[in-house]
Amino acid sequence: MILLLFGPPGAGKGTQSALLVSEKGMSHISTGELFRAAMKNQTDLGKKAKSYMDAGKLVPDDVTIGLVEEVFEKKSQEDVILDGFPRTVTQADALKTILESKGLKLDKAVFVQVPQDELLVRLTGRRVCSQCTATYHVKFQPPKKPGVCDQCGSTDLIQRKDDQEDAIQVRLKAYQDSTFPLVEYYKKAGIYLEVNGLGATEEVFGRLCSALDI
Ligand code: AP5
């Protein structure tokens, strides 16, 4: 199955993707994670993406589509979660073309719905491990030992630059203007599903699995 998780920033797409990987053995493609890794390694891609990401803006479509084309060249294509791509109609059209060229198609597009006041609480409280990218929340999902990553033991749990108030506002606007139109796009394609993203992580995961019948 090729599955898209989309929705506003902070809706829990990365958190639910991690559960689909650990519980259902799916593989995960997150354009946000790929861009952050490229930035950390100071590659040309990372340098191109940095100013957009830090400000909360979308990275231009041509750069993002090129990145996903490369990933699909390398990756085995069974049971893939696309997290954060596509997030514009141009990217959605490009994804269709990439998949069709391999005899594949997107099976489901799941919109994770969370109200804006909750998004702000989730984003401002998020902390990520700078070493292994594990995600925490100061209140909802703290590490077992304060300040120490459960996964790799690093003590460098940081706030993403784009989780600061100014960048969050820019991301919410980019989402509304560019990504929300994908709701209609995927409804028309007949593969749209919606999941309520409010509640405990495991509760949301239960809803997601029921919606997908997995
Ligand atoms: P990306 O990393 O994809 O960011 P995003 O879409 O804004 O999504 P987030 O990572 O902020 O949130 P999430 O939904 O994954 O939530 P999470 O699970 O972490 O992209 C970053 C940037 O890269 C973009 O702004 C853009 O610049 C660029 N980019 C990426 N893809 C692009 C593309 N296709 N085109 C152009 N540019 C692109 O959860 C958030 C917090 O909430 C965490 O602290 C978590 O612990 C907590 N939480 C999760 N679930 C729950 C729950 N059920 N209850 C309480 N807390 C919860």
PDB file of C-alpha atoms and ligand atoms in Angstrom:
ATOM      1  CA  MET A   1       0.000   0.000   0.000  1.00  0.00           C
ATOM      2  CA  ILE A   2       1.208   3.527  -0.755  1.00  0.00           C
ATOM      3  CA  LEU A   3      -0.286   5.874   1.777  1.00  0.00           C
ATOM      4  CA  LEU A   4      -0.186   9.643   2.178  1.00  0.00           C
ATOM      5  CA  LEU A   5      -0.549  11.259   5.610  1.00  0.00           C
ATOM      6  CA  PHE A   6      -1.279  14.954   5.281  1.00  0.00           C
ATOM      7  CA  GLY A   7      -2.650  17.740   7.415  1.00  0.00           C
ATOM      8  CA  PRO A   8      -1.551  20.873   9.226  1.00  0.00           C
ATOM      9  CA  PRO A   9       1.870  21.246  10.856  1.00  0.00           C
ATOM     10  CA  GLY A  10       1.887  19.508  14.246  1.00  0.00           C
ATOM     11  CA  ALA A  11      -1.123  17.280  13.490  1.00  0.00           C
ATOM     12  CA  GLY A  12       0.914  14.194  14.454  1.00  0.00           C
ATOM     13  CA  LYS A  13       1.844  12.872  11.005  1.00  0.00           C
ATOM     14  CA  GLY A  14       5.405  12.035  12.067  1.00  0.00           C
ATOM     15  CA  THR A  15       4.232  10.461  15.338  1.00  0.00           C
ATOM     16  CA  GLN A  16       1.658   8.255  13.583  1.00  0.00           C
ATOM     17  CA  SER A  17       4.162   7.377  10.840  1.00  0.00           C
ATOM     18  CA  ALA A  18       6.611   6.140  13.499  1.00  0.00           C
ATOM     19  CA  LEU A  19       3.875   3.841  14.847  1.00  0.00           C
ATOM     20  CA  LEU A  20       3.037   2.536  11.372  1.00  0.00           C
ATOM     21  CA  VAL A  21       6.738   1.734  10.944  1.00  0.00           C
ATOM     22  CA  SER A  22       7.140  -0.023  14.315  1.00  0.00           C
ATOM     23  CA  GLU A  23       3.725  -1.747  14.486  1.00  0.00           C
ATOM     24  CA  LYS A  24       2.962  -2.462  10.832  1.00  0.00           C
ATOM     25  CA  GLY A  25       6.424  -2.678   9.260  1.00  0.00           C
ATOM     26  CA  MET A  26       5.776   0.110   6.761  1.00  0.00           C
ATOM     27  CA  SER A  27       8.572   2.307   5.446  1.00  0.00           C
ATOM     28  CA  HIS A  28       8.503   6.066   5.873  1.00  0.00           C
ATOM     29  CA  ILE A  29       9.368   8.879   3.485  1.00  0.00           C
ATOM     30  CA  SER A  30       9.267  12.304   5.151  1.00  0.00           C
ATOM     31  CA  THR A  31      10.397  15.212   2.999  1.00  0.00           C
ATOM     32  CA  GLY A  32      10.803  17.327   6.165  1.00  0.00           C
ATOM     33  CA  GLU A  33      13.202  14.722   7.659  1.00  0.00           C
ATOM     34  CA  LEU A  34      15.092  14.416   4.365  1.00  0.00           C
ATOM     35  CA  PHE A  35      15.517  18.183   4.164  1.00  0.00           C
ATOM     36  CA  ARG A  36      16.644  18.382   7.824  1.00  0.00           C
ATOM     37  CA  ALA A  37      19.216  15.606   7.260  1.00  0.00           C
ATOM     38  CA  ALA A  38      20.494  17.445   4.170  1.00  0.00           C
ATOM     39  CA  MET A  39      20.765  20.655   6.194  1.00  0.00           C
ATOM     40  CA  LYS A  40      22.678  18.878   8.964  1.00  0.00           C
ATOM     41  CA  ASN A  41      25.102  17.433   6.400  1.00  0.00           C
ATOM     42  CA  GLN A  42      25.337  20.810   4.636  1.00  0.00           C
ATOM     43  CA  THR A  43      24.699  19.297   1.207  1.00  0.00           C
ATOM     44  CA  ASP A  44      23.654  21.449  -1.759  1.00  0.00           C
ATOM     45  CA  LEU A  45      20.058  20.346  -1.187  1.00  0.00           C
ATOM     46  CA  GLY A  46      20.307  21.338   2.484  1.00  0.00           C
ATOM     47  CA  LYS A  47      21.722  24.733   1.585  1.00  0.00           C
ATOM     48  CA  LYS A  48      18.878  25.308  -0.894  1.00  0.00           C
ATOM     49  CA  ALA A  49      16.205  24.262   1.621  1.00  0.00           C
ATOM     50  CA  LYS A  50      17.536  25.989   4.756  1.00  0.00           C
ATOM     51  CA  SER A  51      16.292  29.553   4.304  1.00  0.00           C
ATOM     52  CA  TYR A  52      12.804  28.366   3.324  1.00  0.00           C
ATOM     53  CA  MET A  53      12.501  25.882   6.172  1.00  0.00           C
ATOM     54  CA  ASP A  54      13.839  28.138   8.906  1.00  0.00           C
ATOM     55  CA  ALA A  55      11.288  30.773   7.904  1.00  0.00           C
ATOM     56  CA  GLY A  56       8.448  28.232   7.754  1.00  0.00           C
ATOM     57  CA  LYS A  57       7.987  28.563   3.975  1.00  0.00           C
ATOM     58  CA  LEU A  58       7.550  25.688   1.570  1.00  0.00           C
ATOM     59  CA  VAL A  59      10.660  24.611  -0.314  1.00  0.00           C
ATOM     60  CA  PRO A  60      10.048  25.265  -4.065  1.00  0.00           C
ATOM     61  CA  ASP A  61       8.191  22.502  -5.913  1.00  0.00           C
ATOM     62  CA  ASP A  62      10.989  21.706  -8.377  1.00  0.00           C
ATOM     63  CA  VAL A  63      13.492  21.064  -5.567  1.00  0.00           C
ATOM     64  CA  THR A  64      11.044  18.941  -3.570  1.00  0.00           C
ATOM     65  CA  ILE A  65       9.814  16.905  -6.544  1.00  0.00           C
ATOM     66  CA  GLY A  66      13.413  16.221  -7.620  1.00  0.00           C
ATOM     67  CA  LEU A  67      14.171  14.915  -4.136  1.00  0.00           C
ATOM     68  CA  VAL A  68      11.181  12.553  -4.124  1.00  0.00           C
ATOM     69  CA  GLU A  69      12.020  11.275  -7.622  1.00  0.00           C
ATOM     70  CA  GLU A  70      15.476  10.323  -6.316  1.00  0.00           C
ATOM     71  CA  VAL A  71      14.020   8.568  -3.283  1.00  0.00           C
ATOM     72  CA  PHE A  72      11.658   6.502  -5.432  1.00  0.00           C
ATOM     73  CA  GLU A  73      14.594   5.462  -7.620  1.00  0.00           C
ATOM     74  CA  LYS A  74      16.287   3.899  -4.571  1.00  0.00           C
ATOM     75  CA  LYS A  75      13.506   2.775  -2.286  1.00  0.00           C
ATOM     76  CA  SER A  76      11.602  -0.514  -2.352  1.00  0.00           C
ATOM     77  CA  GLN A  77       8.030   0.519  -3.026  1.00  0.00           C
ATOM     78  CA  GLU A  78       5.998  -1.779  -0.816  1.00  0.00           C
ATOM     79  CA  ASP A  79       3.996  -0.366   2.074  1.00  0.00           C
ATOM     80  CA  VAL A  80       5.247   3.190   1.970  1.00  0.00           C
ATOM     81  CA  ILE A  81       3.987   6.121   4.054  1.00  0.00           C
ATOM     82  CA  LEU A  82       4.447   9.502   2.418  1.00  0.00           C
ATOM     83  CA  ASP A  83       4.590  12.075   5.212  1.00  0.00           C
ATOM     84  CA  GLY A  84       4.522  15.713   4.149  1.00  0.00           C
ATOM     85  CA  PHE A  85       4.700  15.090   0.394  1.00  0.00           C
ATOM     86  CA  PRO A  86       2.772  16.108  -1.635  1.00  0.00           C
ATOM     87  CA  ARG A  87       1.751  19.382  -0.057  1.00  0.00           C
ATOM     88  CA  THR A  88       0.825  21.361  -3.166  1.00  0.00           C
ATOM     89  CA  VAL A  89      -1.368  20.460  -6.130  1.00  0.00           C
ATOM     90  CA  THR A  90       1.693  20.652  -8.409  1.00  0.00           C
ATOM     91  CA  GLN A  91       3.450  18.097  -6.183  1.00  0.00           C
ATOM     92  CA  ALA A  92       0.351  15.874  -6.179  1.00  0.00           C
ATOM     93  CA  ASP A  93       0.310  15.853  -9.996  1.00  0.00           C
ATOM     94  CA  ALA A  94       4.042  15.088 -10.026  1.00  0.00           C
ATOM     95  CA  LEU A  95       3.599  12.214  -7.556  1.00  0.00           C
ATOM     96  CA  LYS A  96       0.947  10.700  -9.810  1.00  0.00           C
ATOM     97  CA  THR A  97       3.366  10.828 -12.744  1.00  0.00           C
ATOM     98  CA  ILE A  98       6.268   9.368 -10.726  1.00  0.00           C
ATOM     99  CA  LEU A  99       4.125   6.492  -9.463  1.00  0.00           C
ATOM    100  CA  GLU A 100       2.499   5.811 -12.841  1.00  0.00           C
ATOM    101  CA  SER A 101       5.948   5.557 -14.452  1.00  0.00           C
ATOM    102  CA  LYS A 102       6.591   2.638 -12.078  1.00  0.00           C
ATOM    103  CA  GLY A 103       3.176   1.031 -12.535  1.00  0.00           C
ATOM    104  CA  LEU A 104       2.150   2.207  -9.048  1.00  0.00           C
ATOM    105  CA  LYS A 105      -0.562   4.429  -7.590  1.00  0.00           C
ATOM    106  CA  LEU A 106      -1.359   6.218  -4.356  1.00  0.00           C
ATOM    107  CA  ASP A 107      -3.866   3.997  -2.528  1.00  0.00           C
ATOM    108  CA  LYS A 108      -5.103   6.286   0.266  1.00  0.00           C
ATOM    109  CA  ALA A 109      -4.688   9.940   1.258  1.00  0.00           C
ATOM    110  CA  VAL A 110      -5.402  10.358   4.969  1.00  0.00           C
ATOM    111  CA  PHE A 111      -6.066  13.824   6.326  1.00  0.00           C
ATOM    112  CA  VAL A 112      -5.197  14.115  10.031  1.00  0.00           C
ATOM    113  CA  GLN A 113      -7.478  16.755  11.466  1.00  0.00           C
ATOM    114  CA  VAL A 114      -6.516  18.794  14.565  1.00  0.00           C
ATOM    115  CA  PRO A 115      -7.867  22.239  15.558  1.00  0.00           C
ATOM    116  CA  GLN A 116      -5.515  25.211  15.437  1.00  0.00           C
ATOM    117  CA  ASP A 117      -5.305  25.928  19.196  1.00  0.00           C
ATOM    118  CA  GLU A 118      -4.112  22.353  19.805  1.00  0.00           C
ATOM    119  CA  LEU A 119      -1.594  22.637  16.929  1.00  0.00           C
ATOM    120  CA  LEU A 120       0.027  25.640  18.599  1.00  0.00           C
ATOM    121  CA  VAL A 121       0.395  23.778  21.907  1.00  0.00           C
ATOM    122  CA  ARG A 122       1.864  20.737  20.141  1.00  0.00           C
ATOM    123  CA  LEU A 123       4.332  22.726  18.022  1.00  0.00           C
ATOM    124  CA  THR A 124       5.633  25.075  20.714  1.00  0.00           C
ATOM    125  CA  GLY A 125       6.126  22.127  23.118  1.00  0.00           C
ATOM    126  CA  ARG A 126       7.823  19.804  20.638  1.00  0.00           C
ATOM    127  CA  ARG A 127      11.440  18.800  21.242  1.00  0.00           C
ATOM    128  CA  VAL A 128      13.509  16.641  18.901  1.00  0.00           C
ATOM    129  CA  CYS A 129      16.689  14.679  19.438  1.00  0.00           C
ATOM    130  CA  SER A 130      19.421  16.337  17.375  1.00  0.00           C
ATOM    131  CA  GLN A 131      21.186  12.972  17.034  1.00  0.00           C
ATOM    132  CA  CYS A 132      18.468  10.464  16.044  1.00  0.00           C
ATOM    133  CA  THR A 133      15.454  12.786  15.330  1.00  0.00           C
ATOM    134  CA  ALA A 134      13.165  11.071  17.901  1.00  0.00           C
ATOM    135  CA  THR A 135      10.283  13.429  18.718  1.00  0.00           C
ATOM    136  CA  TYR A 136       9.016  14.412  22.174  1.00  0.00           C
ATOM    137  CA  HIS A 137       6.633  16.894  23.714  1.00  0.00           C
ATOM    138  CA  VAL A 138       7.421  18.686  26.972  1.00  0.00           C
ATOM    139  CA  LYS A 139       3.963  17.842  28.340  1.00  0.00           C
ATOM    140  CA  PHE A 140       2.296  15.149  26.215  1.00  0.00           C
ATOM    141  CA  GLN A 141       5.257  12.925  25.377  1.00  0.00           C
ATOM    142  CA  PRO A 142       8.257  13.677  27.598  1.00  0.00           C
ATOM    143  CA  PRO A 143      11.298  11.382  27.527  1.00  0.00           C
ATOM    144  CA  LYS A 144      11.422   8.819  30.381  1.00  0.00           C
ATOM    145  CA  LYS A 145      14.454  10.540  31.914  1.00  0.00           C
ATOM    146  CA  PRO A 146      14.182  14.361  31.700  1.00  0.00           C
ATOM    147  CA  GLY A 147      16.369  15.796  28.943  1.00  0.00           C
ATOM    148  CA  VAL A 148      17.653  12.394  27.750  1.00  0.00           C
ATOM    149  CA  CYS A 149      16.574  10.766  24.478  1.00  0.00           C
ATOM    150  CA  ASP A 150      14.873   7.390  25.093  1.00  0.00           C
ATOM    151  CA  GLN A 151      16.134   6.071  21.745  1.00  0.00           C
ATOM    152  CA  CYS A 152      19.842   6.987  21.689  1.00  0.00           C
ATOM    153  CA  GLY A 153      20.689   8.488  25.101  1.00  0.00           C
ATOM    154  CA  SER A 154      21.675  11.883  23.681  1.00  0.00           C
ATOM    155  CA  THR A 155      21.113  14.876  25.972  1.00  0.00           C
ATOM    156  CA  ASP A 156      20.650  17.244  23.043  1.00  0.00           C
ATOM    157  CA  LEU A 157      16.861  17.584  22.830  1.00  0.00           C
ATOM    158  CA  ILE A 158      16.237  20.783  20.911  1.00  0.00           C
ATOM    159  CA  GLN A 159      13.445  22.979  19.610  1.00  0.00           C
ATOM    160  CA  ARG A 160      13.210  23.115  15.805  1.00  0.00           C
ATOM    161  CA  LYS A 161      13.854  26.622  14.435  1.00  0.00           C
ATOM    162  CA  ASP A 162      10.539  26.492  12.599  1.00  0.00           C
ATOM    163  CA  ASP A 163       8.711  25.687  15.868  1.00  0.00           C
ATOM    164  CA  GLN A 164       9.174  29.274  17.003  1.00  0.00           C
ATOM    165  CA  GLU A 165       6.059  31.431  16.994  1.00  0.00           C
ATOM    166  CA  ASP A 166       6.840  33.529  13.850  1.00  0.00           C
ATOM    167  CA  ALA A 167       7.693  30.521  11.688  1.00  0.00           C
ATOM    168  CA  ILE A 168       4.654  28.598  12.971  1.00  0.00           C
ATOM    169  CA  GLN A 169       2.347  31.362  11.701  1.00  0.00           C
ATOM    170  CA  VAL A 170       4.014  31.248   8.264  1.00  0.00           C
ATOM    171  CA  ARG A 171       3.681  27.424   8.183  1.00  0.00           C
ATOM    172  CA  LEU A 172      -0.001  27.560   9.095  1.00  0.00           C
ATOM    173  CA  LYS A 173      -0.634  30.038   6.282  1.00  0.00           C
ATOM    174  CA  ALA A 174       1.349  27.945   3.782  1.00  0.00           C
ATOM    175  CA  TYR A 175      -0.683  24.931   4.854  1.00  0.00           C
ATOM    176  CA  GLN A 176      -3.984  26.780   4.408  1.00  0.00           C
ATOM    177  CA  ASP A 177      -3.073  28.270   1.021  1.00  0.00           C
ATOM    178  CA  SER A 178      -1.191  25.386  -0.582  1.00  0.00           C
ATOM    179  CA  THR A 179      -1.909  22.095   1.185  1.00  0.00           C
ATOM    180  CA  PHE A 180      -5.554  22.323   2.227  1.00  0.00           C
ATOM    181  CA  PRO A 181      -6.675  22.263  -1.473  1.00  0.00           C
ATOM    182  CA  LEU A 182      -5.438  18.647  -1.520  1.00  0.00           C
ATOM    183  CA  VAL A 183      -8.550  17.683   0.463  1.00  0.00           C
ATOM    184  CA  GLU A 184     -10.704  18.341  -2.623  1.00  0.00           C
ATOM    185  CA  TYR A 185      -8.024  16.921  -4.926  1.00  0.00           C
ATOM    186  CA  TYR A 186      -8.031  13.551  -3.172  1.00  0.00           C
ATOM    187  CA  LYS A 187     -11.798  13.529  -2.629  1.00  0.00           C
ATOM    188  CA  LYS A 188     -12.149  13.832  -6.414  1.00  0.00           C
ATOM    189  CA  ALA A 189      -9.613  11.028  -6.849  1.00  0.00           C
ATOM    190  CA  GLY A 190     -11.790   8.828  -4.604  1.00  0.00           C
ATOM    191  CA  ILE A 191      -8.994   7.917  -2.162  1.00  0.00           C
ATOM    192  CA  TYR A 192      -9.602  10.463   0.618  1.00  0.00           C
ATOM    193  CA  LEU A 193      -9.958   9.451   4.272  1.00  0.00           C
ATOM    194  CA  GLU A 194     -10.169  11.658   7.342  1.00  0.00           C
ATOM    195  CA  VAL A 195      -8.985  10.814  10.854  1.00  0.00           C
ATOM    196  CA  ASN A 196      -9.594  12.820  14.006  1.00  0.00           C
ATOM    197  CA  GLY A 197      -6.089  13.568  15.348  1.00  0.00           C
ATOM    198  CA  LEU A 198      -7.233  14.664  18.821  1.00  0.00           C
ATOM    199  CA  GLY A 199      -6.697  12.395  21.810  1.00  0.00           C
ATOM    200  CA  ALA A 200      -3.899  10.148  23.019  1.00  0.00           C
ATOM    201  CA  THR A 201      -1.388   9.006  20.420  1.00  0.00           C
ATOM    202  CA  GLU A 202      -2.485   5.352  20.724  1.00  0.00           C
ATOM    203  CA  GLU A 203      -6.133   6.347  20.390  1.00  0.00           C
ATOM    204  CA  VAL A 204      -5.407   8.239  17.156  1.00  0.00           C
ATOM    205  CA  PHE A 205      -3.381   5.260  15.912  1.00  0.00           C
ATOM    206  CA  GLY A 206      -6.359   2.977  16.564  1.00  0.00           C
ATOM    207  CA  ARG A 207      -8.596   5.260  14.477  1.00  0.00           C
ATOM    208  CA  LEU A 208      -6.024   5.417  11.707  1.00  0.00           C
ATOM    209  CA  CYS A 209      -5.686   1.627  11.532  1.00  0.00           C
ATOM    210  CA  SER A 210      -9.482   1.191  11.526  1.00  0.00           C
ATOM    211  CA  ALA A 211      -9.865   3.727   8.730  1.00  0.00           C
ATOM    212  CA  LEU A 212      -7.213   1.914   6.702  1.00  0.00           C
ATOM    213  CA  ASP A 213      -8.488  -1.524   7.681  1.00  0.00           C
ATOM    214  CA  ILE A 214      -4.992  -2.704   8.682  1.00  0.00           C
TER     215      ILE A 214
HETATM  216  P1  AP5 B   1       7.758  18.780   8.137  1.00  0.00           P
HETATM  217  O1  AP5 B   1       8.839  18.291   8.989  1.00  0.00           O
HETATM  218  O2  AP5 B   1       7.020  17.843   7.269  1.00  0.00           O
HETATM  219  O3  AP5 B   1       6.789  19.631   9.062  1.00  0.00           O
HETATM  220  P2  AP5 B   1       5.195  19.755   9.135  1.00  0.00           P
HETATM  221  O4  AP5 B   1       4.408  19.251   8.012  1.00  0.00           O
HETATM  222  O5  AP5 B   1       5.003  21.176   9.492  1.00  0.00           O
HETATM  223  O6  AP5 B   1       4.841  18.759  10.195  1.00  0.00           O
HETATM  224  P3  AP5 B   1       5.440  18.651  11.574  1.00  0.00           P
HETATM  225  O7  AP5 B   1       6.705  17.836  11.530  1.00  0.00           O
HETATM  226  O8  AP5 B   1       5.564  20.002  12.201  1.00  0.00           O
HETATM  227  O9  AP5 B   1       4.288  17.956  12.393  1.00  0.00           O
HETATM  228  P4  AP5 B   1       3.724  16.492  12.415  1.00  0.00           P
HETATM  229  O10 AP5 B   1       2.354  16.505  11.854  1.00  0.00           O
HETATM  230  O11 AP5 B   1       4.688  15.495  11.875  1.00  0.00           O
HETATM  231  O12 AP5 B   1       3.600  16.335  13.984  1.00  0.00           O
HETATM  232  P5  AP5 B   1       4.471  15.475  15.028  1.00  0.00           P
HETATM  233  O13 AP5 B   1       4.121  14.040  14.909  1.00  0.00           O
HETATM  234  O14 AP5 B   1       5.907  15.864  15.006  1.00  0.00           O
HETATM  235  O15 AP5 B   1       8.286  19.935   7.172  1.00  0.00           O
HETATM  236  C1  AP5 B   1       9.093  20.960   7.685  1.00  0.00           C
HETATM  237  C2  AP5 B   1       9.422  21.941   6.587  1.00  0.00           C
HETATM  238  O16 AP5 B   1      10.094  21.260   5.514  1.00  0.00           O
HETATM  239  C3  AP5 B   1       8.239  22.641   5.903  1.00  0.00           C
HETATM  240  O17 AP5 B   1       7.785  23.764   6.628  1.00  0.00           O
HETATM  241  C4  AP5 B   1       8.869  23.034   4.558  1.00  0.00           C
HETATM  242  O18 AP5 B   1       9.722  24.128   4.707  1.00  0.00           O
HETATM  243  C5  AP5 B   1       9.722  21.813   4.243  1.00  0.00           C
HETATM  244  N1  AP5 B   1       8.982  20.791   3.490  1.00  0.00           N
HETATM  245  C6  AP5 B   1       8.727  19.509   3.888  1.00  0.00           C
HETATM  246  N2  AP5 B   1       8.019  18.870   2.950  1.00  0.00           N
HETATM  247  C7  AP5 B   1       7.799  19.747   1.945  1.00  0.00           C
HETATM  248  C8  AP5 B   1       7.108  19.679   0.712  1.00  0.00           C
HETATM  249  N3  AP5 B   1       6.462  18.556   0.312  1.00  0.00           N
HETATM  250  N4  AP5 B   1       7.069  20.775  -0.063  1.00  0.00           N
HETATM  251  C9  AP5 B   1       7.716  21.915   0.288  1.00  0.00           C
HETATM  252  N5  AP5 B   1       8.384  22.049   1.453  1.00  0.00           N
HETATM  253  C10 AP5 B   1       8.433  20.982   2.282  1.00  0.00           C
HETATM  254  O19 AP5 B   1       3.803  16.019  16.401  1.00  0.00           O
HETATM  255  C11 AP5 B   1       3.964  17.371  16.784  1.00  0.00           C
HETATM  256  C12 AP5 B   1       4.080  17.424  18.331  1.00  0.00           C
HETATM  257  O20 AP5 B   1       2.849  16.977  18.903  1.00  0.00           O
HETATM  258  C13 AP5 B   1       5.177  16.506  18.908  1.00  0.00           C
HETATM  259  O21 AP5 B   1       5.761  17.138  19.999  1.00  0.00           O
HETATM  260  C14 AP5 B   1       4.400  15.249  19.348  1.00  0.00           C
HETATM  261  O22 AP5 B   1       5.035  14.624  20.441  1.00  0.00           O
HETATM  262  C15 AP5 B   1       3.045  15.835  19.732  1.00  0.00           C
HETATM  263  N6  AP5 B   1       1.941  14.927  19.455  1.00  0.00           N
HETATM  264  C16 AP5 B   1       1.774  14.097  18.390  1.00  0.00           C
HETATM  265  N7  AP5 B   1       0.613  13.417  18.481  1.00  0.00           N
HETATM  266  C17 AP5 B   1       0.024  13.850  19.641  1.00  0.00           C
HETATM  267  C18 AP5 B   1      -1.211  13.529  20.291  1.00  0.00           C
HETATM  268  N8  AP5 B   1      -2.063  12.640  19.767  1.00  0.00           N
HETATM  269  N9  AP5 B   1      -1.494  14.167  21.447  1.00  0.00           N
HETATM  270  C19 AP5 B   1      -0.639  15.087  21.988  1.00  0.00           C
HETATM  271  N10 AP5 B   1       0.553  15.417  21.406  1.00  0.00           N
HETATM  272  C20 AP5 B   1       0.866  14.813  20.248  1.00  0.00           C
END
